Short mmCIF file of C-alpha atoms in Angstrom, two decimals:
data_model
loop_
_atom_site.label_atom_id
_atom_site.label_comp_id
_atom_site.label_asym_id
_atom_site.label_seq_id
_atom_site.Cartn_x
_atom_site.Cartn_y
_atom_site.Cartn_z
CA UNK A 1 0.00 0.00 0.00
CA UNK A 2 1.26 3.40 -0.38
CA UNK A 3 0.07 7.13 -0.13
CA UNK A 4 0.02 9.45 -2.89
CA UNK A 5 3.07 12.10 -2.51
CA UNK A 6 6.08 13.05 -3.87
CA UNK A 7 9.53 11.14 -3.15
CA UNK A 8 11.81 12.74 -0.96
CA UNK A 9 14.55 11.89 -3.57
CA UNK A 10 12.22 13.21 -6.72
CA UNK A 11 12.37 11.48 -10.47
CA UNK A 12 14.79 14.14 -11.67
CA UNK A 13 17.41 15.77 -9.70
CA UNK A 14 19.56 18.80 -11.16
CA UNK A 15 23.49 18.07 -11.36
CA UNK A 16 24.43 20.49 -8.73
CA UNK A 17 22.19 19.54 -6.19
CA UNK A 18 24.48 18.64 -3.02
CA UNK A 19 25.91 14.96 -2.45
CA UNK A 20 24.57 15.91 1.62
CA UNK A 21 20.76 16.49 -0.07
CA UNK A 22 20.95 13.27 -2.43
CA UNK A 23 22.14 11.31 1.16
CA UNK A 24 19.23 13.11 3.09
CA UNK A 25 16.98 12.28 0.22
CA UNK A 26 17.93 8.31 0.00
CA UNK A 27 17.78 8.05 3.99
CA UNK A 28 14.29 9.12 3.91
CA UNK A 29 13.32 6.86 1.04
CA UNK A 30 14.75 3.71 2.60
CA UNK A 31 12.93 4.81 6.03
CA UNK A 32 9.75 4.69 4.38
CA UNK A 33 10.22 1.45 2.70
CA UNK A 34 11.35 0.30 6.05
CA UNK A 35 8.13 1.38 7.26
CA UNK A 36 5.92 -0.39 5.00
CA UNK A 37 6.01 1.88 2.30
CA UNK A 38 6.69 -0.16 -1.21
CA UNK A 39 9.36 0.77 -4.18
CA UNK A 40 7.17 3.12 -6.20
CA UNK A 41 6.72 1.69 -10.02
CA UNK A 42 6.68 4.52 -12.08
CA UNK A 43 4.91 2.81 -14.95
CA UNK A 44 1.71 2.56 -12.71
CA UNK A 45 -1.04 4.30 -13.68
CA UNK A 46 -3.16 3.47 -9.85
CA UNK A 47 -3.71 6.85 -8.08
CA UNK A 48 -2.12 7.00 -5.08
CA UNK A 49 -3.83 7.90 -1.90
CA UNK A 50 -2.69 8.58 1.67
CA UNK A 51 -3.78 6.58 4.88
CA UNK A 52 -6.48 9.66 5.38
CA UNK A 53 -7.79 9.78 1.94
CA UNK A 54 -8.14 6.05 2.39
CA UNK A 55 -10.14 6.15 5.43
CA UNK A 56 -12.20 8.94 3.85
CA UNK A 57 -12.91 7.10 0.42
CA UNK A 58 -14.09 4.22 2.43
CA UNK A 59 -16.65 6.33 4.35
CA UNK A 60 -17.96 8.64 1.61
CA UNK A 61 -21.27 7.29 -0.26
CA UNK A 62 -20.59 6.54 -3.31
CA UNK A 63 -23.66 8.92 -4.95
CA UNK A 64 -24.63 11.24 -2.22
CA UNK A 65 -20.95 12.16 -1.61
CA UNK A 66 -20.69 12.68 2.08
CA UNK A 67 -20.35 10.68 5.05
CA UNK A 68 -22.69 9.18 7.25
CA UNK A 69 -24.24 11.97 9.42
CA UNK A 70 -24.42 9.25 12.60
CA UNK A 71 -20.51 9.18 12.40
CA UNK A 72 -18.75 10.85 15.15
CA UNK A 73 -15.68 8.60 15.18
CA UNK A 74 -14.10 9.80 11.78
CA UNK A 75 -13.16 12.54 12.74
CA UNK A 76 -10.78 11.56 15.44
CA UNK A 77 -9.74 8.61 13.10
CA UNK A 78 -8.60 11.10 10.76
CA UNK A 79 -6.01 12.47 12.95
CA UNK A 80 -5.17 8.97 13.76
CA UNK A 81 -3.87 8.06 10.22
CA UNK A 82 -2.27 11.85 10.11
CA UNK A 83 0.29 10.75 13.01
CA UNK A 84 0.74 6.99 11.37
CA UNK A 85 1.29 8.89 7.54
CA UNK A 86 3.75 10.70 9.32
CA UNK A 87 5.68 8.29 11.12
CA UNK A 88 5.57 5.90 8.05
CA UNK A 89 7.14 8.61 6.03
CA UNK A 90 9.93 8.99 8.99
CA UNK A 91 9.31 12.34 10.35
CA UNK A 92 8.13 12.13 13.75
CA UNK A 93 8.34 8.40 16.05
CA UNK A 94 7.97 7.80 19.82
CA UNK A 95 9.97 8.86 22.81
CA UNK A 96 12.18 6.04 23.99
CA UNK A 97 10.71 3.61 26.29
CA UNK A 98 13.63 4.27 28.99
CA UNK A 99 14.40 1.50 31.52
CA UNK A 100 11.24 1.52 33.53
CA UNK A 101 9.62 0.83 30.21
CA UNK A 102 6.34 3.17 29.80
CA UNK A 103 3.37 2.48 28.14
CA UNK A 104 2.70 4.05 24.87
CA UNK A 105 0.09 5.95 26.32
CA UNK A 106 2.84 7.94 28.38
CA UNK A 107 5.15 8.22 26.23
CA UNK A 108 5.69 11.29 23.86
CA UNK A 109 5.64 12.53 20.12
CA UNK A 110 8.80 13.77 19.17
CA UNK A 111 10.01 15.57 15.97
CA UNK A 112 12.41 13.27 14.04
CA UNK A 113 12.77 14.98 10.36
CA UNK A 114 11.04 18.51 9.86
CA UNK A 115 11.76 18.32 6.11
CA UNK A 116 8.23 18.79 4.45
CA UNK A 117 5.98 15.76 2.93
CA UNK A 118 4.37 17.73 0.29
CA UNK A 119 0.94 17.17 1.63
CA UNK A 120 -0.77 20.52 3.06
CA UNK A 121 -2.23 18.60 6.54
CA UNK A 122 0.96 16.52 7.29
CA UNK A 123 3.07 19.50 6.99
CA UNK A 124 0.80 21.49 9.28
CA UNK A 125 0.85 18.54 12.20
CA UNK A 126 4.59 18.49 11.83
CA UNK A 127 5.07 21.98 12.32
CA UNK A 128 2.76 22.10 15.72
CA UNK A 129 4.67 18.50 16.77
CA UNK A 130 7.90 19.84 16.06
CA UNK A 131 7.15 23.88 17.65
CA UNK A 132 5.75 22.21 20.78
CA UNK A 133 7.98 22.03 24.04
CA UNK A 134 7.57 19.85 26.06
CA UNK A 135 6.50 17.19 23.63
CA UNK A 136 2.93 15.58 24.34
CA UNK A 137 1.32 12.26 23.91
CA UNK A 138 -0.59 10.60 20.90
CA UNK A 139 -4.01 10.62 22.93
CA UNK A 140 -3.14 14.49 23.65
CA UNK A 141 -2.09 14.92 19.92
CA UNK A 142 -5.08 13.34 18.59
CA UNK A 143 -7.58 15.88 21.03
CA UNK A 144 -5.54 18.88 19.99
CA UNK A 145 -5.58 18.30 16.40
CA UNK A 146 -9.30 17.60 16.39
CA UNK A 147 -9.82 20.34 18.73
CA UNK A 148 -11.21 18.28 21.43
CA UNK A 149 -9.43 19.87 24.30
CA UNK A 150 -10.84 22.44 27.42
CA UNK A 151 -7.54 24.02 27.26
CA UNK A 152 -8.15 27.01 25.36
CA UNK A 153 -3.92 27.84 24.97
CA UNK A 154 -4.09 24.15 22.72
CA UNK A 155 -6.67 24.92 20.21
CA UNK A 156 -4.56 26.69 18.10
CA UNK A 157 -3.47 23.11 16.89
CA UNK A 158 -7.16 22.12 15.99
CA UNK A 159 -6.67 21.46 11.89
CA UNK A 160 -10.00 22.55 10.86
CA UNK A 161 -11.77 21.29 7.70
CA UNK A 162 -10.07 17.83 7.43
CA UNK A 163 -12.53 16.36 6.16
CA UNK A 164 -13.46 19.14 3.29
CA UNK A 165 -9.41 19.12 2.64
CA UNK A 166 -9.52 15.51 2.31
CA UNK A 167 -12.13 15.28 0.02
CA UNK A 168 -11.02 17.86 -2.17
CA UNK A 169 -7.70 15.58 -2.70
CA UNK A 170 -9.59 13.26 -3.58
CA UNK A 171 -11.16 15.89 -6.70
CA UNK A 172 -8.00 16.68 -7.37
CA UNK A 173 -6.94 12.84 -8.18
CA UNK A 174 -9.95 12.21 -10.13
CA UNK A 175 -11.80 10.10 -7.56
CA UNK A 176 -14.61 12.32 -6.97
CA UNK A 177 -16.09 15.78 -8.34
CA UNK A 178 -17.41 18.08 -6.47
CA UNK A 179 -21.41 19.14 -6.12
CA UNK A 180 -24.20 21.67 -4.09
CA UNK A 181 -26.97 19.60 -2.86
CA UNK A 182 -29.99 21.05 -0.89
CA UNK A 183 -30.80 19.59 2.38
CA UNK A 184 -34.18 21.98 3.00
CA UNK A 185 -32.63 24.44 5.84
CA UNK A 186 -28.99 24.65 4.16
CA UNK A 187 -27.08 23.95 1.07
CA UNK A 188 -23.88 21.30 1.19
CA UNK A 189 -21.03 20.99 -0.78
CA UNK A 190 -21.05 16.99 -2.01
CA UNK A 191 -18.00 14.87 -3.20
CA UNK A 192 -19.79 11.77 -5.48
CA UNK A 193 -17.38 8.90 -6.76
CA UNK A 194 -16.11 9.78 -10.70
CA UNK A 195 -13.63 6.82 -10.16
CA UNK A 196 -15.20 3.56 -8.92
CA UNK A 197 -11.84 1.42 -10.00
CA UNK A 198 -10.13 3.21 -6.91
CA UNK A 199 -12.27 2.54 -4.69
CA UNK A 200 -13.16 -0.91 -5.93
CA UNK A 201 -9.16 -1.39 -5.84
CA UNK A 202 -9.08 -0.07 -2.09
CA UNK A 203 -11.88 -2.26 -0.82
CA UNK A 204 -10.52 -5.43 -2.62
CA UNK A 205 -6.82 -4.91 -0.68
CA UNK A 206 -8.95 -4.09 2.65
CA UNK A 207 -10.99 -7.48 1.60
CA UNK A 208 -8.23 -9.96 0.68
CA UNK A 209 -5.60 -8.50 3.30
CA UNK A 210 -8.13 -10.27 5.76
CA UNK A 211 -9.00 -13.15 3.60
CA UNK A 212 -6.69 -14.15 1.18
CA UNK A 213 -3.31 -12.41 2.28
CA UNK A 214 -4.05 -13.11 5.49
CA UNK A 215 -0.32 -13.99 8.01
CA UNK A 216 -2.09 -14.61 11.09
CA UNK A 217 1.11 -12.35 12.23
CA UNK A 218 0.64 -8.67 12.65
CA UNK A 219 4.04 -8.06 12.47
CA UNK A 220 4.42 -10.10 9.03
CA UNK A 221 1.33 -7.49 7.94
CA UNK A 222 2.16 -4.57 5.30
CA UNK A 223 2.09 -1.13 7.69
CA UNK A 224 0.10 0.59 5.95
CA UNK A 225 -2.23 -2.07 5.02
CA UNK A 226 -2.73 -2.77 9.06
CA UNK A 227 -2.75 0.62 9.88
CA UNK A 228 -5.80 0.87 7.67
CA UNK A 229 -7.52 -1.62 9.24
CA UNK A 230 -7.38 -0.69 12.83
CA UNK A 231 -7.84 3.34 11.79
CA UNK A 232 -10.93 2.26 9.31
CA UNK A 233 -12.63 0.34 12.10
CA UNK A 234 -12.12 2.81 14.80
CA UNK A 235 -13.49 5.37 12.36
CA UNK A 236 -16.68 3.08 11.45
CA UNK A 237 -16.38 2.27 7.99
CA UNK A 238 -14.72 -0.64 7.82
CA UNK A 239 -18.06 -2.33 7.52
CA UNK A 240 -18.53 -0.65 4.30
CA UNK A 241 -15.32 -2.64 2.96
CA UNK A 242 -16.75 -5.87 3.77
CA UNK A 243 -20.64 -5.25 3.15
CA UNK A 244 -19.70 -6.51 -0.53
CA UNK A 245 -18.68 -10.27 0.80
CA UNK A 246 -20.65 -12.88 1.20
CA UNK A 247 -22.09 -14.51 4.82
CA UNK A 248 -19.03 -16.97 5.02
CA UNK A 249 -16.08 -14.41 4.09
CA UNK A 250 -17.44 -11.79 6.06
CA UNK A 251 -17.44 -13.92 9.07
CA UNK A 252 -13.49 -14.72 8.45
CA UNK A 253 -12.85 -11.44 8.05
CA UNK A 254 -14.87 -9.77 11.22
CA UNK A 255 -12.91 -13.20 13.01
CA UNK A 256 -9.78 -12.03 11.98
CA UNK A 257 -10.18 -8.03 12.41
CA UNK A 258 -11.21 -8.99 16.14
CA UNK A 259 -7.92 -11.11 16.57
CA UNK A 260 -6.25 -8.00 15.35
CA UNK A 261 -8.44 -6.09 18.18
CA UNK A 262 -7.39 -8.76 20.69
CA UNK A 263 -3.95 -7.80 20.57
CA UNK A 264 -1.62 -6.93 23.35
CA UNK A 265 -0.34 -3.08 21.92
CA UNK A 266 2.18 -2.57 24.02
CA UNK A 267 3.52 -5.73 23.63
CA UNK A 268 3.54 -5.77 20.10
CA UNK A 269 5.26 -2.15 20.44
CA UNK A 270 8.50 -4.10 21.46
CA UNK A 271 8.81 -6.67 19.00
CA UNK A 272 12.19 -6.01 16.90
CA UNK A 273 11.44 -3.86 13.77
CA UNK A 274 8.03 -2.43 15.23
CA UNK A 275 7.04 1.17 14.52
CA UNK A 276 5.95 2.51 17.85
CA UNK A 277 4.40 5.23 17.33
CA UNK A 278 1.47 3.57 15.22
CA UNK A 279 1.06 1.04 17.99
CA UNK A 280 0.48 4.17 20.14
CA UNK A 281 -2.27 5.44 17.39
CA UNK A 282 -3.50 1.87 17.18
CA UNK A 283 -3.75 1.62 21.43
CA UNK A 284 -5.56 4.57 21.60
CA UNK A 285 -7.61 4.33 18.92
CA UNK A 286 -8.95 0.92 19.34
CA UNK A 287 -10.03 1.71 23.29
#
């Protein structure tokens, strides 16, 4: 699975770009492939989409082009996959555990590349992670950035419009256009599917990463791929991945996600190889 952005190391780099840059550049390219992230083939012609765009895709109706107005746990979920994006892509990761081992509900968020993704919310996140001293945790992260905090000095950090952002990504990809519909009392802008091969793509990857790809081993799981799954649950709209499958798969597949669920976090979080900081997302996501 991978997220639609630029490389770090770009397709074409001038001749007197620094031998430093091109070093930066390949460091961050072989973190992100060490965090799940596959070689990019540049003679693929399937639109890319980050872990949020996912998530969103996955929730919007296909038609209508909005969300389900009962949802209240997409929002948060959103800022969920923001973190995870950015610690796939190597910029920010977990405090260290220390001797006394914390959980990863203590421990903090803490700046580890500010060089810019590309993507307008990431690089917004990074900048409040990175300009905030003393760091804070994911679950305090995750409040601030969807502006679910009392403390009035911390809403600065709300990102507002995620969702609107998000969508219009999507337009700009060629997965949905963009409408006015009239609901009686007020006027909404809509985001209908143009592209039903995406999304068909997405849900068959969500489908067969449970059925037919299935490890039984988390840890033998693509990142990205898992990430998905735990953030597209907690954000209620997983089900509309699997509504599609018949009585039998979808009964191997809600087995499965709930051995995912089952999980210990924290111990997973100290397996060799692990990346932390989703576990953290993943801990306090799935409470």
């Amino acid at each position: 699975m991978s997220g639609a952005y630029p490389r770090s190391g770009g397709l074409i780099q001038r001749r007197t770009t620094a031998v430093s840059n091109n070093a930066e550049g390949a460091a961050d390219e072989k973190e992100e492939k060490l965090n799940g992230e596959p070689e990019e083939d540049l003679d693929s012609k399937e639109t890319r989409l980050t872990l949020m765009e996912e998530v969103l895709l996955l929730g919007l109706k296909d038609r209508e082009g909005y969300t389900s107005f009962w949802n209240d746990c997409i929002s948060s979920g959103l800022r969920g996959c923001i973190l995870i994006e950015l610690s796939l892509r190597g910029r920010v990761e977990l405090e260290k555990a220390g001797m006394r081992r914390r959980s990863l509900a203590n421990r903090k968020v803490i700046c580890k590349n500010d060089q810019p993704t590309g993507d307008v919310l990431l690089d917004e996140a990074l900048r409040h992670i990175k300009e905030t001293q003393p760091p804070e945790t994911v679950q305090s992260w995750i409040e601030y950035l969807s502006g679910e905090t009392w403390n009035p000095l911390k809403l600065r950090y709300q990102l507002r419009n995620v969702r609107e952002r998000l969508a219009k990504n999507l337009v700009e990809k060629g997965v949905c256009t963009t409408e006015k519909q009239n609901f009686l009392l007020f006027d909404m802008t809509t985001h209908p599917l143009t592209d039903n091969v995406v999304k068909q793509r997405l849900i068959k990857r969500v489908q067969d990463s449970v059925l037919t790809r299935w490890t039984n081993d988390a840890h033998r799981m693509d990142r990205r791929m898992l990430s998905l799954l735990y953030l597209a649950h907690s954000s209620d709209v997983l089900e509309n991945a699997f509504a599609p499958l018949s009585d039998d798969d979808y009964e191997v597949a809600m087995k499965r996600v709930r051995e995912l669920l089952d999980l210990d976090f924290d111990t997973e979080s100290m397996k060799e190889g692990t990346n932390e900081l989703m576990w953290a997302v993943i801990s306090f996501m799935s409470k």
